């Protein structure tokens, strides 16, 4: 019987991401700073779910920590498997939520800037952590009707 070498088991990391939209339909992006992961790139507010914390608690905490905005309502949007790459060693399970918030934005040291970005402006930003997939899906669903009526 062949001997199978033992490999260290590293479980996927659950991550929450917030799609926060303003009255003009633009989505909030943060420019990463002071971090080894994604520094200089743009991403949705969010982060890892802490041990012993619910996903809902993590979402509210991450939004508050990164922007000082208070989460009022959240709707699950979709889950994304983000496998390890050459530049990123983590296997993340990204849980995306469409969020309604209140308050004024004040950034923490993890971000150097923020922008409200419309669908047509996405190409102007270096989106990290595969958040571009969520943005494309969000904007596609915002303009594609839920149903269509065929005319004969």
PDB file of C-alpha atoms in Angstrom:
ATOM      1  CA  UNK A   1       0.000   0.000   0.000  1.00  0.00           C
ATOM      2  CA  UNK A   2       1.499   3.402  -0.987  1.00  0.00           C
ATOM      3  CA  UNK A   3       2.347   5.867   1.743  1.00  0.00           C
ATOM      4  CA  UNK A   4       0.513   9.166   1.353  1.00  0.00           C
ATOM      5  CA  UNK A   5       2.534  12.082   2.729  1.00  0.00           C
ATOM      6  CA  UNK A   6       0.834  14.168   5.387  1.00  0.00           C
ATOM      7  CA  UNK A   7       0.001  17.687   4.290  1.00  0.00           C
ATOM      8  CA  UNK A   8      -1.070  20.420   6.649  1.00  0.00           C
ATOM      9  CA  UNK A   9      -4.783  21.156   6.439  1.00  0.00           C
ATOM     10  CA  UNK A  10      -5.503  24.842   6.070  1.00  0.00           C
ATOM     11  CA  UNK A  11      -9.239  25.542   5.980  1.00  0.00           C
ATOM     12  CA  UNK A  12     -10.754  28.251   3.753  1.00  0.00           C
ATOM     13  CA  UNK A  13     -11.193  31.657   5.390  1.00  0.00           C
ATOM     14  CA  UNK A  14     -14.734  33.111   5.486  1.00  0.00           C
ATOM     15  CA  UNK A  15     -14.753  36.741   4.339  1.00  0.00           C
ATOM     16  CA  UNK A  16     -17.653  39.219   4.195  1.00  0.00           C
ATOM     17  CA  UNK A  17     -17.889  41.935   1.520  1.00  0.00           C
ATOM     18  CA  UNK A  18     -20.350  44.847   1.445  1.00  0.00           C
ATOM     19  CA  UNK A  19     -21.891  46.262  -1.723  1.00  0.00           C
ATOM     20  CA  UNK A  20     -22.928  49.725  -0.524  1.00  0.00           C
ATOM     21  CA  UNK A  21     -24.705  51.829  -3.119  1.00  0.00           C
ATOM     22  CA  UNK A  22     -25.407  55.575  -3.019  1.00  0.00           C
ATOM     23  CA  UNK A  23     -28.540  57.325  -4.328  1.00  0.00           C
ATOM     24  CA  UNK A  24     -26.920  57.669  -7.776  1.00  0.00           C
ATOM     25  CA  UNK A  25     -26.412  53.864  -8.034  1.00  0.00           C
ATOM     26  CA  UNK A  26     -22.637  54.022  -7.535  1.00  0.00           C
ATOM     27  CA  UNK A  27     -20.860  51.480  -5.298  1.00  0.00           C
ATOM     28  CA  UNK A  28     -18.398  52.344  -2.526  1.00  0.00           C
ATOM     29  CA  UNK A  29     -14.797  51.189  -3.085  1.00  0.00           C
ATOM     30  CA  UNK A  30     -11.859  51.597  -0.698  1.00  0.00           C
ATOM     31  CA  UNK A  31      -8.224  51.976  -1.714  1.00  0.00           C
ATOM     32  CA  UNK A  32      -6.060  49.652   0.380  1.00  0.00           C
ATOM     33  CA  UNK A  33      -3.083  51.063   2.304  1.00  0.00           C
ATOM     34  CA  UNK A  34      -0.660  50.008   5.051  1.00  0.00           C
ATOM     35  CA  UNK A  35      -1.162  46.322   4.361  1.00  0.00           C
ATOM     36  CA  UNK A  36       0.743  43.525   2.686  1.00  0.00           C
ATOM     37  CA  UNK A  37      -2.348  42.254   0.883  1.00  0.00           C
ATOM     38  CA  UNK A  38      -3.752  44.240  -2.040  1.00  0.00           C
ATOM     39  CA  UNK A  39      -1.932  47.451  -1.105  1.00  0.00           C
ATOM     40  CA  UNK A  40      -2.823  50.253  -3.513  1.00  0.00           C
ATOM     41  CA  UNK A  41      -5.700  48.301  -5.035  1.00  0.00           C
ATOM     42  CA  UNK A  42      -9.404  49.010  -4.657  1.00  0.00           C
ATOM     43  CA  UNK A  43     -11.918  46.707  -2.958  1.00  0.00           C
ATOM     44  CA  UNK A  44     -15.313  46.535  -1.358  1.00  0.00           C
ATOM     45  CA  UNK A  45     -15.484  47.114   2.403  1.00  0.00           C
ATOM     46  CA  UNK A  46     -15.147  43.866   4.318  1.00  0.00           C
ATOM     47  CA  UNK A  47     -12.832  41.362   5.894  1.00  0.00           C
ATOM     48  CA  UNK A  48     -12.467  38.081   7.706  1.00  0.00           C
ATOM     49  CA  UNK A  49     -15.088  36.608  10.004  1.00  0.00           C
ATOM     50  CA  UNK A  50     -13.526  36.351  13.472  1.00  0.00           C
ATOM     51  CA  UNK A  51     -13.659  33.148  15.522  1.00  0.00           C
ATOM     52  CA  UNK A  52     -16.915  32.983  17.515  1.00  0.00           C
ATOM     53  CA  UNK A  53     -18.540  35.735  15.438  1.00  0.00           C
ATOM     54  CA  UNK A  54     -21.585  35.390  13.206  1.00  0.00           C
ATOM     55  CA  UNK A  55     -21.406  36.457   9.577  1.00  0.00           C
ATOM     56  CA  UNK A  56     -23.913  39.255  10.312  1.00  0.00           C
ATOM     57  CA  UNK A  57     -21.765  40.505  13.213  1.00  0.00           C
ATOM     58  CA  UNK A  58     -18.633  40.391  11.051  1.00  0.00           C
ATOM     59  CA  UNK A  59     -20.327  42.358   8.268  1.00  0.00           C
ATOM     60  CA  UNK A  60     -21.477  45.111  10.641  1.00  0.00           C
ATOM     61  CA  UNK A  61     -18.073  45.198  12.376  1.00  0.00           C
ATOM     62  CA  UNK A  62     -16.052  45.377   9.167  1.00  0.00           C
ATOM     63  CA  UNK A  63     -18.215  48.167   7.717  1.00  0.00           C
ATOM     64  CA  UNK A  64     -17.934  50.133  10.977  1.00  0.00           C
ATOM     65  CA  UNK A  65     -14.167  49.539  11.360  1.00  0.00           C
ATOM     66  CA  UNK A  66     -13.323  50.511   7.782  1.00  0.00           C
ATOM     67  CA  UNK A  67     -15.768  53.383   7.169  1.00  0.00           C
ATOM     68  CA  UNK A  68     -17.571  54.251  10.463  1.00  0.00           C
ATOM     69  CA  UNK A  69     -20.841  53.625   8.592  1.00  0.00           C
ATOM     70  CA  UNK A  70     -23.561  51.823  10.520  1.00  0.00           C
ATOM     71  CA  UNK A  71     -25.144  48.790   8.863  1.00  0.00           C
ATOM     72  CA  UNK A  72     -28.941  49.126   8.729  1.00  0.00           C
ATOM     73  CA  UNK A  73     -29.887  46.245   6.455  1.00  0.00           C
ATOM     74  CA  UNK A  74     -28.106  43.501   4.523  1.00  0.00           C
ATOM     75  CA  UNK A  75     -29.243  41.058   1.856  1.00  0.00           C
ATOM     76  CA  UNK A  76     -27.106  38.077   0.845  1.00  0.00           C
ATOM     77  CA  UNK A  77     -26.032  38.438  -2.806  1.00  0.00           C
ATOM     78  CA  UNK A  78     -23.745  35.478  -3.607  1.00  0.00           C
ATOM     79  CA  UNK A  79     -20.757  33.376  -2.509  1.00  0.00           C
ATOM     80  CA  UNK A  80     -17.432  33.311  -4.357  1.00  0.00           C
ATOM     81  CA  UNK A  81     -14.714  30.693  -3.964  1.00  0.00           C
ATOM     82  CA  UNK A  82     -11.429  32.600  -4.117  1.00  0.00           C
ATOM     83  CA  UNK A  83      -8.706  29.983  -4.500  1.00  0.00           C
ATOM     84  CA  UNK A  84      -5.042  30.644  -3.654  1.00  0.00           C
ATOM     85  CA  UNK A  85      -2.938  32.273  -6.383  1.00  0.00           C
ATOM     86  CA  UNK A  86       0.747  33.033  -6.840  1.00  0.00           C
ATOM     87  CA  UNK A  87       0.304  36.417  -5.172  1.00  0.00           C
ATOM     88  CA  UNK A  88      -2.289  35.437  -2.537  1.00  0.00           C
ATOM     89  CA  UNK A  89      -1.861  32.315  -0.405  1.00  0.00           C
ATOM     90  CA  UNK A  90      -5.288  32.309   1.259  1.00  0.00           C
ATOM     91  CA  UNK A  91      -8.283  30.299   0.111  1.00  0.00           C
ATOM     92  CA  UNK A  92     -11.206  32.597   0.892  1.00  0.00           C
ATOM     93  CA  UNK A  93     -14.942  32.037   0.792  1.00  0.00           C
ATOM     94  CA  UNK A  94     -16.197  35.533  -0.054  1.00  0.00           C
ATOM     95  CA  UNK A  95     -19.757  36.192   1.100  1.00  0.00           C
ATOM     96  CA  UNK A  96     -21.169  39.254  -0.677  1.00  0.00           C
ATOM     97  CA  UNK A  97     -24.038  41.304   0.717  1.00  0.00           C
ATOM     98  CA  UNK A  98     -25.991  44.250  -0.651  1.00  0.00           C
ATOM     99  CA  UNK A  99     -26.091  46.679   2.243  1.00  0.00           C
ATOM    100  CA  UNK A 100     -27.967  49.773   3.332  1.00  0.00           C
ATOM    101  CA  UNK A 101     -25.992  51.965   5.731  1.00  0.00           C
ATOM    102  CA  UNK A 102     -26.156  55.329   7.461  1.00  0.00           C
ATOM    103  CA  UNK A 103     -23.586  57.841   8.659  1.00  0.00           C
ATOM    104  CA  UNK A 104     -20.573  59.668   7.294  1.00  0.00           C
ATOM    105  CA  UNK A 105     -17.477  57.935   5.918  1.00  0.00           C
ATOM    106  CA  UNK A 106     -14.295  58.167   7.993  1.00  0.00           C
ATOM    107  CA  UNK A 107     -11.568  55.792   6.850  1.00  0.00           C
ATOM    108  CA  UNK A 108      -9.325  53.736   9.112  1.00  0.00           C
ATOM    109  CA  UNK A 109      -5.568  53.321   8.385  1.00  0.00           C
ATOM    110  CA  UNK A 110      -6.216  50.269   6.142  1.00  0.00           C
ATOM    111  CA  UNK A 111      -7.542  52.616   3.435  1.00  0.00           C
ATOM    112  CA  UNK A 112      -6.067  55.758   1.890  1.00  0.00           C
ATOM    113  CA  UNK A 113      -9.098  56.855  -0.145  1.00  0.00           C
ATOM    114  CA  UNK A 114     -12.648  55.968  -1.089  1.00  0.00           C
ATOM    115  CA  UNK A 115     -14.673  56.424  -4.257  1.00  0.00           C
ATOM    116  CA  UNK A 116     -18.267  56.036  -5.350  1.00  0.00           C
ATOM    117  CA  UNK A 117     -17.916  54.138  -8.626  1.00  0.00           C
ATOM    118  CA  UNK A 118     -20.448  53.769 -11.448  1.00  0.00           C
ATOM    119  CA  UNK A 119     -20.534  50.723 -13.702  1.00  0.00           C
ATOM    120  CA  UNK A 120     -18.858  52.546 -16.578  1.00  0.00           C
ATOM    121  CA  UNK A 121     -15.967  53.656 -14.369  1.00  0.00           C
ATOM    122  CA  UNK A 122     -14.814  50.228 -13.137  1.00  0.00           C
ATOM    123  CA  UNK A 123     -12.002  50.062 -15.702  1.00  0.00           C
ATOM    124  CA  UNK A 124     -10.347  53.081 -14.075  1.00  0.00           C
ATOM    125  CA  UNK A 125      -9.676  51.142 -10.859  1.00  0.00           C
ATOM    126  CA  UNK A 126      -7.341  48.251 -10.034  1.00  0.00           C
ATOM    127  CA  UNK A 127      -9.841  45.991  -8.267  1.00  0.00           C
ATOM    128  CA  UNK A 128      -8.296  43.409  -5.912  1.00  0.00           C
ATOM    129  CA  UNK A 129      -9.469  40.233  -4.158  1.00  0.00           C
ATOM    130  CA  UNK A 130     -11.644  39.308  -7.181  1.00  0.00           C
ATOM    131  CA  UNK A 131     -14.180  41.948  -6.088  1.00  0.00           C
ATOM    132  CA  UNK A 132     -14.580  42.902  -9.757  1.00  0.00           C
ATOM    133  CA  UNK A 133     -16.693  39.767 -10.278  1.00  0.00           C
ATOM    134  CA  UNK A 134     -19.125  40.939  -7.599  1.00  0.00           C
ATOM    135  CA  UNK A 135     -19.258  44.440  -9.062  1.00  0.00           C
ATOM    136  CA  UNK A 136     -20.001  43.120 -12.568  1.00  0.00           C
ATOM    137  CA  UNK A 137     -22.728  40.836 -11.192  1.00  0.00           C
ATOM    138  CA  UNK A 138     -24.196  43.682  -9.135  1.00  0.00           C
ATOM    139  CA  UNK A 139     -24.351  46.072 -12.075  1.00  0.00           C
ATOM    140  CA  UNK A 140     -25.642  43.375 -14.441  1.00  0.00           C
ATOM    141  CA  UNK A 141     -28.545  42.624 -12.128  1.00  0.00           C
ATOM    142  CA  UNK A 142     -29.235  46.305 -11.641  1.00  0.00           C
ATOM    143  CA  UNK A 143     -29.953  46.753 -15.354  1.00  0.00           C
ATOM    144  CA  UNK A 144     -31.291  43.316 -16.379  1.00  0.00           C
ATOM    145  CA  UNK A 145     -35.009  42.874 -15.623  1.00  0.00           C
ATOM    146  CA  UNK A 146     -36.008  39.965 -13.412  1.00  0.00           C
ATOM    147  CA  UNK A 147     -38.458  38.818 -16.068  1.00  0.00           C
ATOM    148  CA  UNK A 148     -39.186  39.712 -19.662  1.00  0.00           C
ATOM    149  CA  UNK A 149     -42.369  39.669 -21.668  1.00  0.00           C
ATOM    150  CA  UNK A 150     -42.299  38.306 -25.209  1.00  0.00           C
ATOM    151  CA  UNK A 151     -44.317  40.219 -27.742  1.00  0.00           C
ATOM    152  CA  UNK A 152     -45.820  38.172 -30.575  1.00  0.00           C
TER     153      UNK A 152
END
